[in-house]
Coordinates of C-alpha atoms and ligand atoms in Angstrom, one line a residue:
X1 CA -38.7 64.8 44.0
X2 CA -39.4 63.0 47.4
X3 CA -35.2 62.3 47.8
X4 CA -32.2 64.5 48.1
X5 CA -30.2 61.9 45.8
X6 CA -31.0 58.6 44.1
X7 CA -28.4 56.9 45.3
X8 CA -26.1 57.8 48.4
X9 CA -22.7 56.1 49.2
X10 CA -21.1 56.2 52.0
X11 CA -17.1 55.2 51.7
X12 CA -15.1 56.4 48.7
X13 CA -12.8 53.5 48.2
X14 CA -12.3 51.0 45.5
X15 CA -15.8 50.0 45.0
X16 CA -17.7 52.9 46.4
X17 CA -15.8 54.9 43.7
X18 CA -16.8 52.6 40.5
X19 CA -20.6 52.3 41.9
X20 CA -21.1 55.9 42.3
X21 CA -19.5 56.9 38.9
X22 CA -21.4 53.7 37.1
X23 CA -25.0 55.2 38.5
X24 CA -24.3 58.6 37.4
X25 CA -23.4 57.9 34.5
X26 CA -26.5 56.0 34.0
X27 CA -28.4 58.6 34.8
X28 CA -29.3 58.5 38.6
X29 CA -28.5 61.4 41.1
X30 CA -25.3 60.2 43.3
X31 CA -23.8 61.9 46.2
X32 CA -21.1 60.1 47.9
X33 CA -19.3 60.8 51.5
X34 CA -15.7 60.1 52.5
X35 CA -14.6 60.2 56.4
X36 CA -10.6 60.3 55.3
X37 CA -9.4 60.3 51.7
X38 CA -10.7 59.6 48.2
X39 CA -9.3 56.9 47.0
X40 CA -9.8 54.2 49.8
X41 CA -7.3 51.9 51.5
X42 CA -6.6 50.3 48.6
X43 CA -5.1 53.8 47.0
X44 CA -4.1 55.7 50.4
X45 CA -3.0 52.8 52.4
X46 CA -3.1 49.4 50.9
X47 CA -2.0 48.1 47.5
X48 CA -1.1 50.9 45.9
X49 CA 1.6 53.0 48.5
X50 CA 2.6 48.9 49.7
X51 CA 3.6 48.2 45.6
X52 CA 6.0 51.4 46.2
X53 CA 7.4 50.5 49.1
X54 CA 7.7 46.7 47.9
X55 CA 9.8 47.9 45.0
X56 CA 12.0 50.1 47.0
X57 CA 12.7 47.0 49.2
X58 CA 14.1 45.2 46.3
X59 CA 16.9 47.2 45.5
X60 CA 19.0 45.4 48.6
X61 CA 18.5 42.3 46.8
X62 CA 19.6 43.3 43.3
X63 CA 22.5 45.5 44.7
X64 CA 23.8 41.7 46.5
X65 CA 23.2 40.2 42.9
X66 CA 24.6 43.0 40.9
X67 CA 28.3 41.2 42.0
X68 CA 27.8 38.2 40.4
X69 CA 26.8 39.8 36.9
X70 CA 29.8 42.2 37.3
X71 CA 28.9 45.1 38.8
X72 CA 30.7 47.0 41.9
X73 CA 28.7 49.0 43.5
X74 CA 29.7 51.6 46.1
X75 CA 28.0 51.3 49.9
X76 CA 24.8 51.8 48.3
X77 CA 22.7 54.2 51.0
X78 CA 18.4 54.5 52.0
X79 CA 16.6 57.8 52.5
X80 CA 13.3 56.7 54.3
X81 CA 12.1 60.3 53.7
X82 CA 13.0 60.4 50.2
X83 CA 10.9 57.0 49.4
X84 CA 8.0 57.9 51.8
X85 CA 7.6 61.3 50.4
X86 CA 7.8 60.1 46.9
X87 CA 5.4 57.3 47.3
X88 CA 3.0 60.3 49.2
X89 CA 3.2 62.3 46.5
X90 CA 1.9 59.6 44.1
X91 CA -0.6 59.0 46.3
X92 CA -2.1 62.2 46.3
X93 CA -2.0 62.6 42.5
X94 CA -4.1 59.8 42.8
X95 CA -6.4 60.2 45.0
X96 CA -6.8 64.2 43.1
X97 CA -7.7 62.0 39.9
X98 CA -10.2 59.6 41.6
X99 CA -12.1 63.1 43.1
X100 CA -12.0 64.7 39.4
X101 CA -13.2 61.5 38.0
X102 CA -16.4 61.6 40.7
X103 CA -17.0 65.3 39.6
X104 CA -16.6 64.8 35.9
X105 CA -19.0 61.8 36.4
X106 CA -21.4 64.5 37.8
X107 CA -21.4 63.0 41.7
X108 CA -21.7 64.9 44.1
X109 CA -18.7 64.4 47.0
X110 CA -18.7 65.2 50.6
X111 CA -15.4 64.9 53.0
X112 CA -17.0 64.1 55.8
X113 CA -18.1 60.9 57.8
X114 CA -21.4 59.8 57.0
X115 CA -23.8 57.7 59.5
X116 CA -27.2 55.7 58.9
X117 CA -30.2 57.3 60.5
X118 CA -33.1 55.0 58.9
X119 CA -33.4 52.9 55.6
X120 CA -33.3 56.5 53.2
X121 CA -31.5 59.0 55.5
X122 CA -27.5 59.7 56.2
X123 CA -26.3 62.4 58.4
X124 CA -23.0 64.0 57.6
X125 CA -21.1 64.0 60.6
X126 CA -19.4 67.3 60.4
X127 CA -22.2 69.3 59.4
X128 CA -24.5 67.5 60.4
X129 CA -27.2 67.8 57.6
X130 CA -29.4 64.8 57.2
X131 CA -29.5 64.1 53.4
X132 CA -32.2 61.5 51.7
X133 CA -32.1 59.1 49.1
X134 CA -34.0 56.3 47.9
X135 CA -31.1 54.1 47.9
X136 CA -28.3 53.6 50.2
X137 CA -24.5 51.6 49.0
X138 CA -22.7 50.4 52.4
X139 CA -18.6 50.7 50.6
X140 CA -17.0 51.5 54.1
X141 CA -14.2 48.8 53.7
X142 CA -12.2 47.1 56.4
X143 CA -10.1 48.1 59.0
X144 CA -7.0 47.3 61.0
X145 CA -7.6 44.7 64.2
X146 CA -5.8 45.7 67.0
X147 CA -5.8 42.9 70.0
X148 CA -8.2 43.5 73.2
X149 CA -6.9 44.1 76.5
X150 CA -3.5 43.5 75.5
X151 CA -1.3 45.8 77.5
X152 CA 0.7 48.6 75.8
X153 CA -1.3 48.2 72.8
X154 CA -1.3 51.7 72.5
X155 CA 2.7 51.6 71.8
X156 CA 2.6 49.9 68.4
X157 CA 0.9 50.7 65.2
X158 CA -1.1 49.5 62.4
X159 CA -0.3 49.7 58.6
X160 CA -2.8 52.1 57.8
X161 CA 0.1 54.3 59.9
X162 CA 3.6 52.2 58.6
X163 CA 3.4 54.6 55.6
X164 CA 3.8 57.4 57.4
X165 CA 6.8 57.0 60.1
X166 CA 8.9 59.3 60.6
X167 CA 11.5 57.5 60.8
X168 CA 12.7 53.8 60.0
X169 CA 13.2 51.9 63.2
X170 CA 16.4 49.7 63.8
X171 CA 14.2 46.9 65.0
X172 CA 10.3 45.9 64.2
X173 CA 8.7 43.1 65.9
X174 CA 5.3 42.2 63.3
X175 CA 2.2 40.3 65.2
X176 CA 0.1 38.4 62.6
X177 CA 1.1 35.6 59.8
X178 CA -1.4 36.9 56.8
X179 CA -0.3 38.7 53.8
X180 CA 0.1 42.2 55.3
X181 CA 2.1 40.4 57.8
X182 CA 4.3 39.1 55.4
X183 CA 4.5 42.0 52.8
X184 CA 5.7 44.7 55.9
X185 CA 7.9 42.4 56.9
X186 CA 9.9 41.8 53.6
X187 CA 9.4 45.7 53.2
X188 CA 11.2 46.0 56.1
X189 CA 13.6 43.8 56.0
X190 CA 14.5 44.9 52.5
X191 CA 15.1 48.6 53.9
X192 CA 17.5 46.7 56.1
X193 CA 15.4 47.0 59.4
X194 CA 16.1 44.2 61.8
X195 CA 12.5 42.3 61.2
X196 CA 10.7 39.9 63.8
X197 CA 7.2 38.3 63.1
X198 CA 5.3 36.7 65.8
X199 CA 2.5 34.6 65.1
X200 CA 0.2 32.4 66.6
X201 CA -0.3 29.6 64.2
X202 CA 2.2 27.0 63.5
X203 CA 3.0 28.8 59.9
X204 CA 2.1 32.0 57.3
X205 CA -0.7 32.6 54.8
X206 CA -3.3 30.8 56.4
X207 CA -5.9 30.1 53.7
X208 CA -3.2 29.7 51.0
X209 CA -1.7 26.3 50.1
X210 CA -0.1 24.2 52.2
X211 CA 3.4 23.4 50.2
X212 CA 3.2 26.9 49.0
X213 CA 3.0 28.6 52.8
X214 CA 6.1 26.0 53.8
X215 CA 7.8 27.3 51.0
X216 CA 7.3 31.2 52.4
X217 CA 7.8 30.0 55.7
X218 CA 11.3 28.5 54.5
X219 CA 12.3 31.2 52.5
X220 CA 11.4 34.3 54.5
X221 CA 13.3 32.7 57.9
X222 CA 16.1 32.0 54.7
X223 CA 16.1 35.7 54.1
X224 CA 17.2 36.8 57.5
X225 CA 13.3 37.8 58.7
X226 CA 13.2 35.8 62.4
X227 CA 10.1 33.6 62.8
X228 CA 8.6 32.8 65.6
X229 CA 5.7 30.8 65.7
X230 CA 2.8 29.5 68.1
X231 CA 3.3 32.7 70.0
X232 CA 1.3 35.8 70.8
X233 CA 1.7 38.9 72.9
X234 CA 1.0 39.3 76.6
X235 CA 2.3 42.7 77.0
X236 CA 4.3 46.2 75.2
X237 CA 6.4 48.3 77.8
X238 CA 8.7 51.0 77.0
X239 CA 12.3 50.9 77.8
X240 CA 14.8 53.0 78.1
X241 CA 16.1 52.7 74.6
X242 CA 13.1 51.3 73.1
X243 CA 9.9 48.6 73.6
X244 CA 10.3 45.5 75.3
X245 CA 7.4 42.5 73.5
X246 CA 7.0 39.8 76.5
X247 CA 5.6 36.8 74.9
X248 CA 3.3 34.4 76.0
X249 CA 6.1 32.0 76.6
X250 CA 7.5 33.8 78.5
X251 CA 10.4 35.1 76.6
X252 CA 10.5 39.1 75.2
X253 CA 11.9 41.1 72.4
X254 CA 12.9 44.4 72.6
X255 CA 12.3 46.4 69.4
X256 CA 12.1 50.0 68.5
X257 CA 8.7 49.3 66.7
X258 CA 5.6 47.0 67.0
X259 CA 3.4 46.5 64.3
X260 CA 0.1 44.7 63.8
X261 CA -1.0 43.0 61.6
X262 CA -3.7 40.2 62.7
X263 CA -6.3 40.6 60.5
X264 CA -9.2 43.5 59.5
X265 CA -12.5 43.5 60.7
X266 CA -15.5 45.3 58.3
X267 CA -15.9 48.7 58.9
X268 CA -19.4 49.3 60.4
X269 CA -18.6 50.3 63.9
X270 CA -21.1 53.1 64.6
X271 CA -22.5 53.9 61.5
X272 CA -26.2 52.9 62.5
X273 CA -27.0 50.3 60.6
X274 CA -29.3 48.6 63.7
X275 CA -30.8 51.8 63.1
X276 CA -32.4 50.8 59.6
X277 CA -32.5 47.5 60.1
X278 CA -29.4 46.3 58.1
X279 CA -28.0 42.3 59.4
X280 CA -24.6 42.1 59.6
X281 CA -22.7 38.5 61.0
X282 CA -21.0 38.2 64.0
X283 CA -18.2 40.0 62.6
X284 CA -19.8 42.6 61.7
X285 CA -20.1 42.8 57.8
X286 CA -23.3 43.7 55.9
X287 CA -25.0 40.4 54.8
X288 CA -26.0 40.4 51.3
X289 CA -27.3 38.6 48.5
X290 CA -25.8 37.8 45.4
X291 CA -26.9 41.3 44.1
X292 CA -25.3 42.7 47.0
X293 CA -28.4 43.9 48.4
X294 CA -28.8 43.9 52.7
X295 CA -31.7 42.7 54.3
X296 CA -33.4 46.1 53.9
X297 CA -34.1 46.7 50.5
X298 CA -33.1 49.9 50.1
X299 CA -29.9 49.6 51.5
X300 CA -27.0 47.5 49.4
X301 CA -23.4 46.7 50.4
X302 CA -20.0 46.1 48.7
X303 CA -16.5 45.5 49.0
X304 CA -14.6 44.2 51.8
X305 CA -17.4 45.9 54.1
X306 CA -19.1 42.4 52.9
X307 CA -16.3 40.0 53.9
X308 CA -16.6 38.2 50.9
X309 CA -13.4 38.3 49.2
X310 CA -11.3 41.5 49.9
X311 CA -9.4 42.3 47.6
X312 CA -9.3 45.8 45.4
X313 CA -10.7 43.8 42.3
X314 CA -13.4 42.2 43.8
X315 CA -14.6 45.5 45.5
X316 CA -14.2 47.3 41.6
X317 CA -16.5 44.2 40.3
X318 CA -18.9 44.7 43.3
X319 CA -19.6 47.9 42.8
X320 CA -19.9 48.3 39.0
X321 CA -22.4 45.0 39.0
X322 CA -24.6 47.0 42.0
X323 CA -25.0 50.0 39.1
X324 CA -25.6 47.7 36.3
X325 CA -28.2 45.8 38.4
X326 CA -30.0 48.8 39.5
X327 CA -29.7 51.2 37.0
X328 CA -28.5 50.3 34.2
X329 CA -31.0 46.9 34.0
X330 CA -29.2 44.3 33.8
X331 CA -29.4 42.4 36.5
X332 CA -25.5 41.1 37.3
X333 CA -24.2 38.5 39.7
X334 CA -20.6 38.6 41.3
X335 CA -18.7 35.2 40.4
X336 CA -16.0 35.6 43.8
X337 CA -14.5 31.9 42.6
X338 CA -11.5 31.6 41.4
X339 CA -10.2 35.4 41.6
X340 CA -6.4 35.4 41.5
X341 CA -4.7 36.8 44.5
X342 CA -1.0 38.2 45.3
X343 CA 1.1 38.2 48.2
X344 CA 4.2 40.7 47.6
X345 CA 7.0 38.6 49.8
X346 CA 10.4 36.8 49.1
X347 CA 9.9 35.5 47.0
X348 CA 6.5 36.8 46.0
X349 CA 3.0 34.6 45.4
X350 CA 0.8 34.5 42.9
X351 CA -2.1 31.9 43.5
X352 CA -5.6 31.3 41.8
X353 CA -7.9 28.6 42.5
X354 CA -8.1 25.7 45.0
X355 CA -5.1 24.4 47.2
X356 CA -5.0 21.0 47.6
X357 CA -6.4 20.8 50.7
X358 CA -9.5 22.4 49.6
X359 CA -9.6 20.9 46.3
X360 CA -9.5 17.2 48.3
X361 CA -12.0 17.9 50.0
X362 CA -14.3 19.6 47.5
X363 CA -13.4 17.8 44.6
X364 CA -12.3 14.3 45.9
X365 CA -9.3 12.3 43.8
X366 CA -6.6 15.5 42.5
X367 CA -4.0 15.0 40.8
X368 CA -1.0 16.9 41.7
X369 CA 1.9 18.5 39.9
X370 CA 5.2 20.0 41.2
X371 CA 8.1 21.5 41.1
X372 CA 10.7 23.5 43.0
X373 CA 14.1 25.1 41.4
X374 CA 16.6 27.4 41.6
X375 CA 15.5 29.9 39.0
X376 CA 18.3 30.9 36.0
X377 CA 18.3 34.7 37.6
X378 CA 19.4 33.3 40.8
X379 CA 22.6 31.1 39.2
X380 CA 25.1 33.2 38.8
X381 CA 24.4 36.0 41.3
X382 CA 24.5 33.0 44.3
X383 CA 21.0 34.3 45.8
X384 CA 19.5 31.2 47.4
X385 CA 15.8 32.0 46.4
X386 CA 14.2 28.9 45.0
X387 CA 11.0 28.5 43.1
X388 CA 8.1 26.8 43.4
X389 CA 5.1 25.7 41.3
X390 CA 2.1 23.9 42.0
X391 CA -0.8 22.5 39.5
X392 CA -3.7 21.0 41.0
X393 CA -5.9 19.2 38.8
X394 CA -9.1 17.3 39.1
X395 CA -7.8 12.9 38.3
X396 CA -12.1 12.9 37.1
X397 CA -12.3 15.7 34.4
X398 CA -8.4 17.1 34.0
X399 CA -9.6 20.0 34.5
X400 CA -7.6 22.7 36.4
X401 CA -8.5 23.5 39.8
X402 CA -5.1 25.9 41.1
X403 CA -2.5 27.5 39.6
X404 CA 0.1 27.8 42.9
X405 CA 3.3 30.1 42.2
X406 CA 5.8 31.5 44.5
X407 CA 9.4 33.1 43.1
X408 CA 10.1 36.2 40.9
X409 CA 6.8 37.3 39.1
X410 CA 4.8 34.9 39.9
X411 CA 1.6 37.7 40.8
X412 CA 1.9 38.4 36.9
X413 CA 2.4 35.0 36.1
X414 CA -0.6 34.2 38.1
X415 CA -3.0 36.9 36.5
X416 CA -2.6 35.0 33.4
X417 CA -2.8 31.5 34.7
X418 CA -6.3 32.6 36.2
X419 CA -7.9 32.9 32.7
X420 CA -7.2 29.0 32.2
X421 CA -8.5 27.8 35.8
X422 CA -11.6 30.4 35.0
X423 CA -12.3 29.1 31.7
X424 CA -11.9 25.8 32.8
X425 CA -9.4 24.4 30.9
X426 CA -7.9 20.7 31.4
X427 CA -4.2 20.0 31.8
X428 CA -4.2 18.9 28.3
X429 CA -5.0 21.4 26.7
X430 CA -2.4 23.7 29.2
X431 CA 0.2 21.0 28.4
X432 CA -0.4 21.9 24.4
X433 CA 0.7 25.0 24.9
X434 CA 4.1 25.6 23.4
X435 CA 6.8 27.1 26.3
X436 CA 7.9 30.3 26.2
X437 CA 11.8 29.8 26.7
X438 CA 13.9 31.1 28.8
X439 CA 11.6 32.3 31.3
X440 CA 10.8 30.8 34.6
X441 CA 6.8 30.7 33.3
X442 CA 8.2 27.7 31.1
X443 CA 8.4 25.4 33.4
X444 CA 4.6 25.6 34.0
X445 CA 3.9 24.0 30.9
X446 CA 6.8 21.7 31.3
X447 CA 5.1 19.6 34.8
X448 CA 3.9 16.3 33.4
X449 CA 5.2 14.1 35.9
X450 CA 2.8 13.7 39.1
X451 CA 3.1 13.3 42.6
X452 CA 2.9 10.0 43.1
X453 CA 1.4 10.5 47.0
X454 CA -0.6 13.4 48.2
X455 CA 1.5 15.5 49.7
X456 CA -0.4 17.7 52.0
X457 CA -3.9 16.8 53.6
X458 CA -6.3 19.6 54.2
Ligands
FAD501 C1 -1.9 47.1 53.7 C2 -2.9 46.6 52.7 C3 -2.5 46.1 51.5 C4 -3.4 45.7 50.6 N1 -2.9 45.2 49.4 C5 -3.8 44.8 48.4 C6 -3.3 44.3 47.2 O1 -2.1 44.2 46.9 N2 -4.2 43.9 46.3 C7 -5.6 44.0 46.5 O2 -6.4 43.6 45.6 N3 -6.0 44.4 47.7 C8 -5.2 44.8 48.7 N4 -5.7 45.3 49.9 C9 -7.1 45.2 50.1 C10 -7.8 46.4 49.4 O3 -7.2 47.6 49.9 C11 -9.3 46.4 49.8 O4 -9.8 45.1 49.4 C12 -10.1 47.4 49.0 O5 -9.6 48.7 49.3 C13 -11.6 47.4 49.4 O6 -12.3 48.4 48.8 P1 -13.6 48.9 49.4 O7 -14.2 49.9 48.4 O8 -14.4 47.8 49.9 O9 -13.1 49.7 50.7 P2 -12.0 50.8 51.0 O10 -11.1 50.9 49.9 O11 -11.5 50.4 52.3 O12 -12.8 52.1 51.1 C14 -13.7 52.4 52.1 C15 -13.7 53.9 52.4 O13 -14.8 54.2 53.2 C16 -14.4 55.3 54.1 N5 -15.4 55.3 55.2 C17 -15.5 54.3 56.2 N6 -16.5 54.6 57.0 C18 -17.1 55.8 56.5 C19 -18.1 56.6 56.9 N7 -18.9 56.3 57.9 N8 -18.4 57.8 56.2 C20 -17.6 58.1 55.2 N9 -16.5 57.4 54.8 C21 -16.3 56.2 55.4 C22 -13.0 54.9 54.5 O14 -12.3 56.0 54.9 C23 -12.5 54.4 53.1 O15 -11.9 55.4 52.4 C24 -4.8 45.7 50.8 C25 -5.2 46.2 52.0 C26 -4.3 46.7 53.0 C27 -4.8 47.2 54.3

């Protein structure tokens, strides 16, 4: 045969993973090359060790509420070790399974980095063999931004390494407003660390929203996490007991522990794509088509190493529809509209479709829907959490554009709602849907009043 492999991939993350099972299943010869751990951020670092820590965070919140439904509880204590260590463990059972599943799927794995010498070849990085195939998959994911030149950048960390402290500090101070931001932040500050996000815009969850990020913005300063806006960094120092964060203003924080969180870049830093030719944009990512093939065509591209949308799902989707395309025949697009997303604050999000902003703009006349309550958990315990829903709908067709949810499960609430704004469903037909009572999901179907004014431009 005039190739090593059929197909080589290089990153075994979320998508990586799928495609090079997929292939080999159907039949192609797969190697596949991992520069850290099997699994992916997603499984090693991202949603999956976060989810753990998210739920540990919670217990402070239902230990204050356990008083109003009766219950004493007894100075109720943390172990960081204990959690961390737990949440490792699971981590490594999973990441066993994804390298069992490769190897039962008949692919070939190798630990090491792999790099791009032309359109067919890879060199592994620690050995250093050159390996060729007649088709290369780009999965090498994102990674964590850290800010240029800033001074003492070298004192704080990312979150690919907040899983792994040793120990929890008193004080954090978070740079960034996106969802990580947000999520370490109420992780924190639910493990009863002194939490401090500094951001640059004038509020969180850029992208999301509008009334739903001023409800997040209200609620997490509510919750006891400091906010302070329209701010960045201008320098780290160490001090005697700790880190001192001088703003740009002026003004400084001192902490025991920086964290950023400003944003992730695709992960294509030396790995020689110029090399065969492969165009990435200016931020680096692979550009692709909608088959996720790169410019040179024997070299495709998946996941967040696209910049498309990055989330776990997406990448899953990605890679799958690269094997079906190419060797399984059939020849499948990614739809990336309307996939539902999550952010795992206080209270958490679960979102799907367009804000209002966007849908104004894309879509012209909306209609919108609204409400914001203090949720039937929340009434006798005396938390202060309130609950906000959002319908946006389109005044020509009725149909449903977004599904906007923030309070106590609205990510599952969310996954659901994202099969009505998919399948393109109108607000009548959502409105003849009988409520499910008591829930909070009720009053979903119960919004039939409109906003009478828009209340958010783009
Ligand atoms: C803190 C955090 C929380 C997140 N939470 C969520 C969430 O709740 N829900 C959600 O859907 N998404 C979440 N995400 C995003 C999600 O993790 C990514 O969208 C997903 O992992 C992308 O999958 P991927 O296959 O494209 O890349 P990745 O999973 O990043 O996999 C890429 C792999 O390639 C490896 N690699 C890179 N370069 C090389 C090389 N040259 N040679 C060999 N190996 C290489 C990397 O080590 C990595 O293992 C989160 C991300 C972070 C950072």
């Amino acid at each position: 045969m005039k190739f090593d492999y059929d197909l080589f991939v290089i990153g075994a993350g979320s998508g990586g993973v799928r495609a090079a099972r997929i292939a080999s299943q159907a039949g192609a010869r797969v190697a596949i090359a991992e520069e850290y751990r099997i699994g992916g951020t997603c499984v090693i670092r991202g949603c999956v060790p976060k989810k753990f820590l998210v739920y540990g965070a919670e217990f402070s919140q239902f230990f204050s509420d356990a008083a109003g439904y009766g219950w004493t509880l007894s100075n109720p204590r943390f172990d960081w070790p204990t959690l961390r260590d737990n949440v490792q463990k699971e981590v490594t059972r999973l990441s066993g399974i994804y390298t069992s599943n490769l190897i039962k799927a008949g692919v070939t794995p190798f630990e090491e980095r792999a790099e791009l010498v032309d359109a067919h070849t890879v060199r592994l990085m620690k050995s250093g063999s050159e390996i060729s195939a007649e088709r290369i998959l780009i999965a090498t994911g994102g990674r964590p931004l850290l800010p240029d030149g800033l001074p003492g950048v070298e004192l704080g960390i990312t979150s690919n390494e907040a899983f792994l402290l040793d120990q929890l500090p008193r004080r954090i101070v978070i740079a960034g407003g996106g969802y990580v931001a947000l999520e370490f932040a109420n992780i924190f500050h639910g493990l009863g660390v002194e939490t401090h996000i500094v951001h640059r815009g004038d509020r969180v969850l850029r992208g999301f929203d509008d009334d739903l990020r001023a409800h997040l913005h209200i609620e997490t300063e509510r919750s006891g996490i400091k906010l302070t806006m329209r701010n960045t960094f201008s320098k780290i120092i160490k001090t005697g007991d700790g880190l001192r964060v001088i703003l740009t203003n002026g003004e400084h924080v001192d902490t025991d522990q920086v964290l950023f969180a400003i944003g992730r870049h695709p992960n294509t830093r030396g790995l020689g794509l110029e090399r065969a030719g492969v165009a990435v944009d200016k931020y680096g990512a692979v550009v692709v088509d909608e088959y996720s093939k790169s410019s040179v065509a024997s070299i495709y591209a998946i996941g967040d190493v696209t910049n498309r949308v990055n989330l776990t799902p997406v990448a899953i989707r990605d890679g799958h529809a690269f094997a079906d395309t190419v060797y399984n025949n059939r020849p499948t697009p990614v739809d990336h509209r309307n996939v539902p997303s999550a952010v795992f604050g206080r209270p958490p999000i679960g979102t799907v479709g367009l804000g209002e902003g966007d849908a104004r703009l894309s879509h012209g006349d909306v209609h919108i829907y609204r409400t914001n309550f203090r949720p039937m958990r929340n009434m006798i315990s005396g938390n202060q959490e309130r609950t906000l829903m959002k319908l946006v709908v389109d005044a020509r067709t009725d149909a449903l554009l977004g599904v906007h949810i923030a309070g106590e499960d609205a990510p599952e609430m969310a996954q659901l709602a994202a099969v009505a704004v998919k399948a393109g469903l109108t607000k009548k037909q959502w409105d003849s849907t009988v409520a499910l009572h008591p829930t909070a999901a009720e009053e979903l179907m119960l919004m039939r009043e409109r906003m009478v004014a828009p209340n958010s431009a783009a």
